[in-house]
mmCIF file of C-alpha atoms and ligand atoms in Angstrom:
data_model
loop_
_atom_site.group_PDB
_atom_site.id
_atom_site.type_symbol
_atom_site.label_atom_id
_atom_site.label_comp_id
_atom_site.label_asym_id
_atom_site.label_seq_id
_atom_site.Cartn_x
_atom_site.Cartn_y
_atom_site.Cartn_z
ATOM 1 C CA MET A 1283 13.036 27.350 -67.970
ATOM 2 C CA SER A 1284 12.151 28.284 -71.563
ATOM 3 C CA ALA A 1285 13.760 31.063 -73.708
ATOM 4 C CA PRO A 1286 13.431 35.403 -73.341
ATOM 5 C CA ASN A 1287 10.885 36.012 -76.195
ATOM 6 C CA LYS A 1288 10.736 38.865 -77.558
ATOM 7 C CA SER A 1289 7.444 38.538 -79.086
ATOM 8 C CA PHE A 1290 6.060 37.694 -76.211
ATOM 9 C CA ASP A 1291 3.469 39.785 -74.624
ATOM 10 C CA PRO A 1292 3.174 39.988 -70.915
ATOM 11 C CA VAL A 1293 -0.557 41.558 -71.244
ATOM 12 C CA GLU A 1294 -1.126 37.849 -73.033
ATOM 13 C CA VAL A 1295 -0.803 35.432 -70.510
ATOM 14 C CA THR A 1296 -3.255 35.654 -68.522
ATOM 15 C CA ALA A 1297 -1.436 34.171 -65.050
ATOM 16 C CA LEU A 1298 0.703 37.375 -64.349
ATOM 17 C CA GLN A 1299 -1.877 39.724 -65.155
ATOM 18 C CA PRO A 1300 -2.442 42.274 -62.731
ATOM 19 C CA GLU A 1301 -6.182 41.483 -62.341
ATOM 20 C CA GLU A 1302 -4.731 37.838 -62.116
ATOM 21 C CA VAL A 1303 -2.019 37.974 -59.356
ATOM 22 C CA ALA A 1304 -4.661 40.119 -56.663
ATOM 23 C CA ARG A 1305 -7.495 37.958 -57.628
ATOM 24 C CA ALA A 1306 -4.718 34.713 -56.640
ATOM 25 C CA ARG A 1307 -3.544 37.175 -52.884
ATOM 26 C CA ASP A 1308 -7.183 37.542 -52.290
ATOM 27 C CA GLU A 1309 -8.333 34.378 -52.371
ATOM 28 C CA ALA A 1310 -5.415 32.839 -50.348
ATOM 29 C CA LEU A 1311 -5.424 35.387 -48.440
ATOM 30 C CA ALA A 1312 -9.551 35.053 -47.396
ATOM 31 C CA ALA A 1313 -8.639 31.110 -47.259
ATOM 32 C CA ILE A 1314 -6.209 31.548 -44.699
ATOM 33 C CA ALA A 1315 -8.039 33.793 -42.810
ATOM 34 C CA ALA A 1316 -10.386 30.990 -42.940
ATOM 35 C CA ALA A 1317 -7.991 28.287 -41.814
ATOM 36 C CA GLY A 1318 -10.491 26.746 -38.392
ATOM 37 C CA ASP A 1319 -7.146 25.256 -37.405
ATOM 38 C CA LEU A 1320 -3.708 24.168 -38.056
ATOM 39 C CA ASP A 1321 -3.845 20.941 -40.119
ATOM 40 C CA GLU A 1322 -6.794 23.635 -42.587
ATOM 41 C CA LEU A 1323 -3.910 25.954 -42.171
ATOM 42 C CA LYS A 1324 -2.022 23.244 -43.841
ATOM 43 C CA ARG A 1325 -4.279 22.556 -46.819
ATOM 44 C CA VAL A 1326 -4.414 26.425 -47.644
ATOM 45 C CA ARG A 1327 -0.426 26.729 -47.712
ATOM 46 C CA LEU A 1328 -0.097 23.669 -49.698
ATOM 47 C CA GLU A 1329 -3.120 25.220 -52.391
ATOM 48 C CA HIS A 1330 -2.190 29.106 -52.272
ATOM 49 C CA ALA A 1331 1.815 29.251 -52.053
ATOM 50 C CA GLY A 1332 2.753 25.873 -52.738
ATOM 51 C CA ASP A 1333 5.054 25.004 -56.171
ATOM 52 C CA ARG A 1334 1.356 24.229 -57.506
ATOM 53 C CA SER A 1335 0.068 27.211 -56.203
ATOM 54 C CA PRO A 1336 -1.434 30.079 -59.211
ATOM 55 C CA LEU A 1337 0.943 32.672 -57.530
ATOM 56 C CA ALA A 1338 3.913 29.352 -57.216
ATOM 57 C CA LEU A 1339 3.312 28.839 -61.776
ATOM 58 C CA ALA A 1340 2.497 32.632 -62.617
ATOM 59 C CA ASN A 1341 6.067 33.024 -60.414
ATOM 60 C CA ARG A 1342 6.871 30.402 -63.736
ATOM 61 C CA GLU A 1343 6.077 32.800 -65.889
ATOM 62 C CA ILE A 1344 7.961 35.437 -65.323
ATOM 63 C CA GLY A 1345 11.881 33.698 -66.519
ATOM 64 C CA ALA A 1346 10.098 33.274 -70.211
ATOM 65 C CA LEU A 1347 9.125 37.340 -70.618
ATOM 66 C CA PRO A 1348 11.236 39.113 -72.372
ATOM 67 C CA PRO A 1349 13.535 41.439 -70.164
ATOM 68 C CA ALA A 1350 11.070 44.476 -70.229
ATOM 69 C CA ALA A 1351 8.507 43.097 -68.509
ATOM 70 C CA LYS A 1352 10.687 41.443 -66.060
ATOM 71 C CA ALA A 1353 10.501 43.482 -63.577
ATOM 72 C CA ASP A 1354 7.287 44.585 -62.931
ATOM 73 C CA ALA A 1355 5.299 41.507 -63.252
ATOM 74 C CA GLY A 1356 8.238 39.841 -61.181
ATOM 75 C CA LYS A 1357 7.929 43.304 -58.644
ATOM 76 C CA ARG A 1358 4.561 42.439 -59.205
ATOM 77 C CA VAL A 1359 3.875 38.942 -58.081
ATOM 78 C CA GLY A 1360 6.843 39.183 -55.233
ATOM 79 C CA GLN A 1361 4.680 41.180 -53.514
ATOM 80 C CA ALA A 1362 1.182 39.030 -53.840
ATOM 81 C CA ARG A 1363 3.701 35.701 -52.760
ATOM 82 C CA ARG A 1364 4.931 37.624 -49.891
ATOM 83 C CA ALA A 1365 1.888 39.256 -48.869
ATOM 84 C CA VAL A 1366 0.589 35.372 -48.913
ATOM 85 C CA SER A 1367 3.344 34.249 -47.310
ATOM 86 C CA ASP A 1368 3.261 36.975 -43.961
ATOM 87 C CA ALA A 1369 -0.272 35.797 -43.815
ATOM 88 C CA LEU A 1370 0.225 32.234 -43.874
ATOM 89 C CA LYS A 1371 2.697 33.171 -40.658
ATOM 90 C CA GLU A 1372 0.911 35.072 -38.783
ATOM 91 C CA ARG A 1373 -2.276 32.925 -39.059
ATOM 92 C CA GLN A 1374 -0.363 30.011 -38.056
ATOM 93 C CA ALA A 1375 0.639 32.299 -35.040
ATOM 94 C CA VAL A 1376 -2.269 32.178 -33.695
ATOM 95 C CA LEU A 1377 -3.688 28.754 -34.749
ATOM 96 C CA GLU A 1378 -0.194 27.802 -32.483
ATOM 97 C CA ALA A 1379 -1.217 29.369 -29.031
ATOM 98 C CA GLU A 1380 -4.625 28.873 -29.366
ATOM 99 C CA ARG A 1381 -4.144 25.077 -29.147
ATOM 100 C CA ASP A 1382 -1.469 25.192 -26.861
ATOM 101 C CA GLU A 1383 -4.266 27.436 -24.877
ATOM 102 C CA ARG A 1384 -7.053 24.557 -25.833
ATOM 103 C CA VAL A 1385 -4.740 21.533 -24.482
ATOM 104 C CA LEU A 1386 -3.127 23.559 -21.449
ATOM 105 C CA VAL A 1387 -7.444 23.457 -20.790
ATOM 106 C CA GLU A 1388 -8.021 19.955 -22.577
ATOM 107 C CA GLU A 1389 -5.515 18.064 -20.734
ATOM 108 C CA SER A 1390 -4.816 19.972 -18.147
ATOM 109 C CA VAL A 1391 -4.860 17.294 -14.434
ATOM 110 C CA ASP A 1392 -6.854 17.905 -11.197
ATOM 111 C CA VAL A 1393 -3.746 16.374 -9.394
ATOM 112 C CA THR A 1394 -6.547 16.709 -6.527
ATOM 113 C CA LEU A 1395 -8.986 13.749 -7.531
ATOM 114 C CA SER A 1396 -8.829 10.719 -5.889
ATOM 115 C CA THR A 1397 -7.569 7.828 -8.342
ATOM 116 C CA GLY A 1398 -8.771 4.495 -8.351
ATOM 117 C CA ARG A 1399 -8.582 1.601 -6.565
ATOM 118 C CA ALA A 1400 -5.736 0.134 -8.691
ATOM 119 C CA ALA A 1401 -5.470 -4.029 -7.322
ATOM 120 C CA TYR A 1402 -1.578 -3.645 -7.731
ATOM 121 C CA GLY A 1403 -0.491 -7.372 -7.353
ATOM 122 C CA ALA A 1404 1.695 -9.038 -5.188
ATOM 123 C CA ARG A 1405 4.201 -11.469 -4.384
ATOM 124 C CA HIS A 1406 2.412 -14.510 -2.894
ATOM 125 C CA PRO A 1407 3.017 -15.431 1.588
ATOM 126 C CA VAL A 1408 5.553 -17.991 0.833
ATOM 127 C CA THR A 1409 7.637 -16.491 -1.309
ATOM 128 C CA THR A 1410 8.497 -12.789 0.947
ATOM 129 C CA ILE A 1411 8.996 -15.368 3.503
ATOM 130 C CA ALA A 1412 11.239 -17.196 2.102
ATOM 131 C CA GLU A 1413 13.010 -14.642 1.245
ATOM 132 C CA ARG A 1414 12.706 -13.274 4.735
ATOM 133 C CA MET A 1415 13.913 -16.819 6.028
ATOM 134 C CA ALA A 1416 17.138 -16.375 3.614
ATOM 135 C CA ASP A 1417 18.068 -13.157 4.363
ATOM 136 C CA VAL A 1418 18.452 -13.641 7.918
ATOM 137 C CA PHE A 1419 21.312 -16.481 7.173
ATOM 138 C CA VAL A 1420 22.585 -14.073 4.206
ATOM 139 C CA ALA A 1421 22.828 -11.514 6.853
ATOM 140 C CA MET A 1422 25.259 -13.982 8.543
ATOM 141 C CA GLY A 1423 27.359 -14.074 5.338
ATOM 142 C CA PHE A 1424 25.377 -16.525 3.311
ATOM 143 C CA GLU A 1425 24.898 -16.277 0.089
ATOM 144 C CA VAL A 1426 21.673 -17.787 -1.623
ATOM 145 C CA ALA A 1427 22.169 -21.098 -4.153
ATOM 146 C CA GLU A 1428 20.199 -22.977 -6.741
ATOM 147 C CA GLY A 1429 19.045 -26.048 -8.144
ATOM 148 C CA PRO A 1430 16.569 -27.673 -10.794
ATOM 149 C CA GLU A 1431 13.806 -28.406 -9.620
ATOM 150 C CA VAL A 1432 14.110 -31.422 -12.047
ATOM 151 C CA GLU A 1433 16.747 -32.716 -11.283
ATOM 152 C CA ALA A 1434 19.253 -36.265 -11.560
ATOM 153 C CA GLU A 1435 18.325 -39.026 -8.404
ATOM 154 C CA TRP A 1436 22.398 -38.882 -8.343
ATOM 155 C CA PHE A 1437 22.230 -35.764 -6.929
ATOM 156 C CA ASN A 1438 18.793 -36.338 -5.161
ATOM 157 C CA PHE A 1439 19.488 -39.763 -3.723
ATOM 158 C CA ASP A 1440 23.283 -40.703 -5.214
ATOM 159 C CA ALA A 1441 25.223 -38.517 -2.996
ATOM 160 C CA LEU A 1442 23.168 -37.725 -0.161
ATOM 161 C CA ASN A 1443 24.617 -41.315 0.635
ATOM 162 C CA PHE A 1444 20.571 -42.930 -0.202
ATOM 163 C CA ILE A 1445 21.764 -45.976 -0.132
ATOM 164 C CA PRO A 1446 19.943 -47.930 -3.580
ATOM 165 C CA ASP A 1447 17.107 -49.375 -1.752
ATOM 166 C CA HIS A 1448 17.160 -47.320 1.229
ATOM 167 C CA PRO A 1449 13.599 -46.857 2.576
ATOM 168 C CA ALA A 1450 14.334 -42.578 2.639
ATOM 169 C CA ARG A 1451 13.758 -43.255 -0.864
ATOM 170 C CA THR A 1452 10.628 -44.970 -0.606
ATOM 171 C CA MET A 1453 9.789 -42.230 2.040
ATOM 172 C CA GLN A 1454 10.420 -39.529 0.455
ATOM 173 C CA ASP A 1455 7.360 -40.952 -2.578
ATOM 174 C CA THR A 1456 9.329 -39.644 -5.081
ATOM 175 C CA PHE A 1457 7.924 -38.320 -8.737
ATOM 176 C CA PHE A 1458 9.995 -39.730 -11.123
ATOM 177 C CA VAL A 1459 9.757 -38.194 -14.702
ATOM 178 C CA GLY A 1460 9.262 -40.635 -17.059
ATOM 179 C CA SER A 1461 9.642 -43.946 -16.086
ATOM 180 C CA GLU A 1462 11.843 -44.797 -12.924
ATOM 181 C CA GLU A 1463 14.602 -46.907 -15.043
ATOM 182 C CA THR A 1464 15.645 -41.886 -16.468
ATOM 183 C CA GLY A 1465 16.762 -41.643 -13.789
ATOM 184 C CA VAL A 1466 15.186 -37.842 -13.183
ATOM 185 C CA VAL A 1467 12.995 -37.175 -10.957
ATOM 186 C CA LEU A 1468 11.388 -33.946 -9.377
ATOM 187 C CA ARG A 1469 13.347 -32.718 -6.337
ATOM 188 C CA THR A 1470 12.068 -34.016 -3.314
ATOM 189 C CA HIS A 1471 14.049 -31.338 -1.240
ATOM 190 C CA THR A 1472 16.244 -28.773 -1.499
ATOM 191 C CA SER A 1473 19.214 -30.711 -0.420
ATOM 192 C CA PRO A 1474 20.857 -31.536 -4.297
ATOM 193 C CA VAL A 1475 21.468 -28.753 -3.240
ATOM 194 C CA GLN A 1476 24.556 -28.503 -1.390
ATOM 195 C CA ILE A 1477 25.909 -31.456 -3.722
ATOM 196 C CA ARG A 1478 25.166 -28.499 -6.931
ATOM 197 C CA SER A 1479 26.598 -26.669 -4.285
ATOM 198 C CA LEU A 1480 29.893 -28.108 -3.295
ATOM 199 C CA LEU A 1481 31.098 -29.477 -6.145
ATOM 200 C CA SER A 1482 30.746 -26.012 -8.269
ATOM 201 C CA ARG A 1483 32.338 -23.556 -5.532
ATOM 202 C CA PRO A 1484 34.989 -23.055 -3.502
ATOM 203 C CA LEU A 1485 35.463 -23.719 -0.671
ATOM 204 C CA PRO A 1486 34.691 -22.616 2.003
ATOM 205 C CA VAL A 1487 30.526 -23.013 0.753
ATOM 206 C CA TYR A 1488 27.962 -21.018 2.716
ATOM 207 C CA VAL A 1489 24.438 -21.359 0.795
ATOM 208 C CA VAL A 1490 21.197 -20.918 2.075
ATOM 209 C CA ALA A 1491 18.575 -22.622 -0.735
ATOM 210 C CA PRO A 1492 14.739 -21.458 -1.048
ATOM 211 C CA GLY A 1493 13.219 -23.921 -3.357
ATOM 212 C CA ARG A 1494 10.212 -25.701 -4.813
ATOM 213 C CA THR A 1495 9.932 -29.312 -3.740
ATOM 214 C CA TYR A 1496 8.403 -32.795 -5.226
ATOM 215 C CA ARG A 1497 6.982 -35.243 -3.305
ATOM 216 C CA THR A 1498 3.661 -38.219 -4.527
ATOM 217 C CA ASP A 1499 1.566 -36.501 -1.533
ATOM 218 C CA GLU A 1500 -2.501 -35.956 -1.672
ATOM 219 C CA LEU A 1501 -3.782 -32.304 -0.901
ATOM 220 C CA ASP A 1502 -4.569 -31.477 2.885
ATOM 221 C CA ALA A 1503 -4.283 -29.426 5.718
ATOM 222 C CA THR A 1504 -0.752 -30.407 6.253
ATOM 223 C CA HIS A 1505 0.716 -31.495 3.252
ATOM 224 C CA ALA A 1506 0.854 -30.995 -0.328
ATOM 225 C CA PRO A 1507 2.496 -32.617 -3.528
ATOM 226 C CA VAL A 1508 4.457 -29.197 -4.242
ATOM 227 C CA PHE A 1509 6.019 -27.773 -1.284
ATOM 228 C CA HIS A 1510 9.045 -25.061 -0.820
ATOM 229 C CA GLN A 1511 12.344 -25.949 2.006
ATOM 230 C CA LEU A 1512 14.882 -23.509 3.113
ATOM 231 C CA GLU A 1513 18.079 -25.362 3.063
ATOM 232 C CA GLY A 1514 20.979 -24.001 4.618
ATOM 233 C CA LEU A 1515 25.137 -25.886 4.002
ATOM 234 C CA ALA A 1516 28.102 -25.262 5.672
ATOM 235 C CA VAL A 1517 31.591 -25.890 4.789
ATOM 236 C CA ASP A 1518 35.223 -24.986 6.269
ATOM 237 C CA GLU A 1519 37.882 -26.108 7.847
ATOM 238 C CA GLY A 1520 36.883 -26.979 12.253
ATOM 239 C CA LEU A 1521 33.068 -26.325 12.005
ATOM 240 C CA THR A 1522 31.245 -27.660 14.477
ATOM 241 C CA MET A 1523 28.159 -28.817 16.110
ATOM 242 C CA ALA A 1524 28.369 -25.992 18.097
ATOM 243 C CA ASP A 1525 27.831 -23.730 15.047
ATOM 244 C CA LEU A 1526 25.479 -25.471 13.871
ATOM 245 C CA ARG A 1527 23.629 -24.575 17.015
ATOM 246 C CA GLY A 1528 24.374 -20.683 16.597
ATOM 247 C CA GLY A 1529 22.869 -20.472 13.503
ATOM 248 C CA ILE A 1530 19.467 -22.187 14.193
ATOM 249 C CA ASP A 1531 19.424 -20.141 17.404
ATOM 250 C CA ALA A 1532 20.526 -16.504 15.315
ATOM 251 C CA PHE A 1533 17.753 -17.692 12.207
ATOM 252 C CA VAL A 1534 15.386 -17.683 15.501
ATOM 253 C CA ALA A 1535 16.358 -14.341 17.195
ATOM 254 C CA GLY A 1536 16.064 -13.183 13.366
ATOM 255 C CA MET A 1537 13.282 -14.590 13.046
ATOM 256 C CA PHE A 1538 10.817 -14.836 16.048
ATOM 257 C CA GLY A 1539 12.742 -12.799 18.051
ATOM 258 C CA GLU A 1540 15.007 -12.751 20.767
ATOM 259 C CA GLY A 1541 15.106 -14.561 23.695
ATOM 260 C CA LEU A 1542 13.759 -17.974 22.210
ATOM 261 C CA LYS A 1543 15.388 -21.270 23.617
ATOM 262 C CA THR A 1544 15.780 -24.048 21.228
ATOM 263 C CA ARG A 1545 16.564 -27.704 21.577
ATOM 264 C CA PHE A 1546 18.160 -30.773 20.024
ATOM 265 C CA ARG A 1547 16.293 -33.547 19.569
ATOM 266 C CA PRO A 1548 18.450 -37.338 17.743
ATOM 267 C CA SER A 1549 17.261 -38.041 14.564
ATOM 268 C CA TYR A 1550 18.782 -39.537 11.086
ATOM 269 C CA PHE A 1551 18.820 -38.341 7.538
ATOM 270 C CA PRO A 1552 21.533 -40.216 5.571
ATOM 271 C CA PHE A 1553 23.970 -37.123 4.634
ATOM 272 C CA THR A 1554 24.053 -36.100 7.822
ATOM 273 C CA GLU A 1555 25.696 -37.702 11.128
ATOM 274 C CA PRO A 1556 24.685 -36.903 13.762
ATOM 275 C CA SER A 1557 21.346 -36.050 12.554
ATOM 276 C CA GLY A 1558 19.121 -34.000 14.938
ATOM 277 C CA GLU A 1559 15.665 -32.265 14.349
ATOM 278 C CA VAL A 1560 15.641 -28.597 15.755
ATOM 279 C CA ASP A 1561 12.883 -27.548 17.536
ATOM 280 C CA MET A 1562 12.320 -23.703 18.893
ATOM 281 C CA GLN A 1563 10.657 -22.175 22.131
ATOM 282 C CA CYS A 1564 6.906 -21.211 20.710
ATOM 283 C CA PHE A 1565 7.093 -17.546 19.719
ATOM 284 C CA VAL A 1566 3.789 -16.381 21.436
ATOM 285 C CA CYS A 1567 3.547 -18.704 25.038
ATOM 286 C CA ARG A 1568 7.512 -18.814 24.929
ATOM 287 C CA GLY A 1569 6.659 -21.860 26.991
ATOM 288 C CA THR A 1570 4.628 -21.169 29.230
ATOM 289 C CA SER A 1571 0.507 -22.656 28.227
ATOM 290 C CA VAL A 1572 3.095 -26.439 29.214
ATOM 291 C CA GLU A 1573 2.498 -24.759 32.893
ATOM 292 C CA ARG A 1574 0.014 -26.761 35.198
ATOM 293 C CA GLY A 1575 -3.150 -23.810 34.695
ATOM 294 C CA ALA A 1576 -1.593 -22.084 31.469
ATOM 295 C CA PRO A 1577 -4.073 -20.738 28.980
ATOM 296 C CA PRO A 1578 -3.653 -23.294 26.338
ATOM 297 C CA CYS A 1579 -2.396 -22.178 23.092
ATOM 298 C CA ARG A 1580 -3.299 -22.944 20.206
ATOM 299 C CA THR A 1581 0.271 -22.100 17.901
ATOM 300 C CA CYS A 1582 2.586 -24.811 20.081
ATOM 301 C CA ARG A 1583 -0.451 -26.882 20.788
ATOM 302 C CA SER A 1584 0.467 -26.239 24.179
ATOM 303 C CA GLU A 1585 3.425 -28.211 24.250
ATOM 304 C CA GLY A 1586 5.485 -25.088 24.570
ATOM 305 C CA TRP A 1587 7.894 -26.239 21.666
ATOM 306 C CA ILE A 1588 7.757 -25.225 17.631
ATOM 307 C CA GLU A 1589 9.481 -28.103 15.458
ATOM 308 C CA LEU A 1590 11.319 -26.631 12.328
ATOM 309 C CA GLY A 1591 12.851 -29.173 10.793
ATOM 310 C CA GLY A 1592 16.520 -31.308 10.001
ATOM 311 C CA CYS A 1593 19.482 -31.316 10.427
ATOM 312 C CA GLY A 1594 22.385 -32.146 11.728
ATOM 313 C CA MET A 1595 26.564 -32.519 10.237
ATOM 314 C CA VAL A 1596 27.406 -32.617 7.219
ATOM 315 C CA ASN A 1597 27.859 -36.613 6.004
ATOM 316 C CA PRO A 1598 31.572 -37.856 5.434
ATOM 317 C CA ARG A 1599 30.460 -39.875 2.587
ATOM 318 C CA VAL A 1600 29.068 -37.210 1.453
ATOM 319 C CA LEU A 1601 31.781 -34.695 1.736
ATOM 320 C CA VAL A 1602 33.602 -37.232 -0.299
ATOM 321 C CA ALA A 1603 31.309 -37.516 -3.045
ATOM 322 C CA CYS A 1604 32.382 -33.726 -3.833
ATOM 323 C CA GLY A 1605 36.221 -34.443 -3.370
ATOM 324 C CA ILE A 1606 36.104 -32.820 -0.482
ATOM 325 C CA ASP A 1607 38.893 -34.175 2.278
ATOM 326 C CA PRO A 1608 36.661 -34.689 5.630
ATOM 327 C CA ASP A 1609 39.422 -35.471 7.469
ATOM 328 C CA ARG A 1610 40.070 -31.391 6.361
ATOM 329 C CA TYR A 1611 36.998 -29.933 6.742
ATOM 330 C CA SER A 1612 33.924 -30.159 8.305
ATOM 331 C CA GLY A 1613 30.176 -29.502 7.648
ATOM 332 C CA TRP A 1614 26.447 -28.571 9.270
ATOM 333 C CA ALA A 1615 23.415 -28.878 7.103
ATOM 334 C CA PHE A 1616 19.736 -28.272 7.739
ATOM 335 C CA GLY A 1617 15.511 -28.084 6.154
ATOM 336 C CA LEU A 1618 13.666 -26.211 6.909
ATOM 337 C CA GLY A 1619 9.827 -26.162 5.319
ATOM 338 C CA ILE A 1620 8.733 -22.925 4.962
ATOM 339 C CA GLU A 1621 5.072 -23.266 4.587
ATOM 340 C CA ARG A 1622 5.501 -25.330 7.476
ATOM 341 C CA THR A 1623 6.868 -22.080 9.057
ATOM 342 C CA LEU A 1624 4.705 -19.171 7.522
ATOM 343 C CA MET A 1625 1.670 -21.834 8.792
ATOM 344 C CA PHE A 1626 2.406 -21.217 12.592
ATOM 345 C CA ARG A 1627 4.019 -18.886 11.806
ATOM 346 C CA HIS A 1628 1.120 -16.746 10.945
ATOM 347 C CA ASP A 1629 -1.460 -19.536 12.346
ATOM 348 C CA VAL A 1630 -2.338 -20.450 8.828
ATOM 349 C CA ARG A 1631 -5.041 -23.667 9.513
ATOM 350 C CA SER A 1632 -4.456 -25.349 6.286
ATOM 351 C CA PHE A 1633 -2.541 -25.730 3.154
ATOM 352 C CA HIS A 1634 -5.790 -25.598 1.438
ATOM 353 C CA ASP A 1635 -5.223 -21.121 2.015
ATOM 354 C CA ILE A 1636 -1.696 -21.405 0.820
ATOM 355 C CA VAL A 1637 -2.287 -23.093 -2.120
ATOM 356 C CA GLU A 1638 -5.875 -21.962 -3.598
ATOM 357 C CA GLY A 1639 -4.814 -18.082 -3.606
ATOM 358 C CA ASP A 1640 -7.654 -16.427 -2.834
ATOM 359 C CA VAL A 1641 -6.445 -12.936 -2.446
ATOM 360 C CA ARG A 1642 -9.439 -12.634 1.693
ATOM 361 C CA PHE A 1643 -5.177 -15.420 2.607
ATOM 362 C CA THR A 1644 -2.622 -13.112 0.343
ATOM 363 C CA LEU A 1645 -4.483 -9.709 1.529
ATOM 364 C CA PRO A 1646 -3.505 -9.615 5.066
ATOM 365 C CA PHE A 1647 -0.013 -10.169 4.161
ATOM 366 C CA GLY A 1648 0.687 -6.767 2.755
ATOM 367 C CA THR A 1649 1.607 -6.180 -1.313
ATOM 368 C CA GLU A 1650 5.239 -6.447 -1.267
ATOM 369 C CA ILE A 1651 5.858 -7.035 -4.581
HETATM 370 N N1 DAH B 3063 15.789 -32.913 3.503
HETATM 371 C C1 DAH B 3063 15.492 -33.050 4.456
HETATM 372 C C2 DAH B 3063 13.940 -33.660 4.125
HETATM 373 O O1 DAH B 3063 13.818 -33.005 2.951
HETATM 374 C C3 DAH B 3063 15.406 -31.931 5.528
HETATM 375 C C4 DAH B 3063 17.110 -32.053 5.994
HETATM 376 C C5 DAH B 3063 16.649 -32.588 7.905
HETATM 377 C C6 DAH B 3063 18.064 -30.934 5.487
HETATM 378 C C7 DAH B 3063 18.537 -32.745 7.974
HETATM 379 C C8 DAH B 3063 18.697 -30.879 5.413
HETATM 380 C C9 DAH B 3063 19.070 -31.603 6.750
HETATM 381 O O2 DAH B 3063 20.274 -30.666 5.218
HETATM 382 O O3 DAH B 3063 20.939 -31.822 6.929
HETATM 383 O O4 DAH B 3063 12.605 -34.377 5.114
#
């Protein structure tokens, strides 16, 4: 700050002359009154009340005046600045109120207007039915287990008691990852999750494993190279085929309603002994379509029964491969086709519909997400 200067005549300092101060104030007041919105007022504030405004500059000059002149000039400039700042405050309030009112009108939403129909995504029926199938077992205390789709041959075949040149290996039409020597395959069934579960979980084990599986099949009405299975496995002390039957019956009741019979037919799988194919009574005709003169049933093709999948008592060799004492523990297992279940439960005629992704197929299943 410059020192007071006795020979300094305030009248000579233009910025402090009364007319100058009044002019600066009036210009400021006029600009404030003319500011049409808050942005403009901000600019006006900077120009007329900011550090470099005429009144701020005048204020700075006061320090250099002789003491006698200071009070008078200070009063004048002070009054002018106060008038400007009061006017700014007032205009600010007015413009803010105007803006608030405008926003209320401009940004109001008519909640009674109909919204456009946004097409929501939804999970595929294969996913939702797989979850429903697994849920029936989860309700019985089973846990959901997972395994990789790119699987070691050992898990997919060896540990499941497929001997090296077992015809079932070729029967399963395996996709190898790289050459056949790599020992890595795209899993041909969800049964390797049995092995992974037994190796990683404490006994007893009660798991279901829904998942994607691969075989070198051409896509046709009943086959696809990529499909899904639901695997089930129970290993505990004292389990018998009665428990397997009970588990399957509870599944049928949970998915298709009470009162449908099930039946086992002998079959063969290397990892179960004995093995079976399990059928359920047709949930549409409830078996009546086989009777003479009865109307035909397209769900079971008037056979009265629908094939559910494979099952059996876990082969002791599988338990041994997983380090489990087969004299103490026994188990049962099953494998169900998820697309197959979707097809007969919802009268889907062709695998093509399931894989093509046409919403005309999926929409009737609802938009469960
Ligand atoms: N993994 C068999 C398949 O894909 C199905 C199967 C049969 C699974 C019997 C099982 C079972 O767990 O016990 O053909």
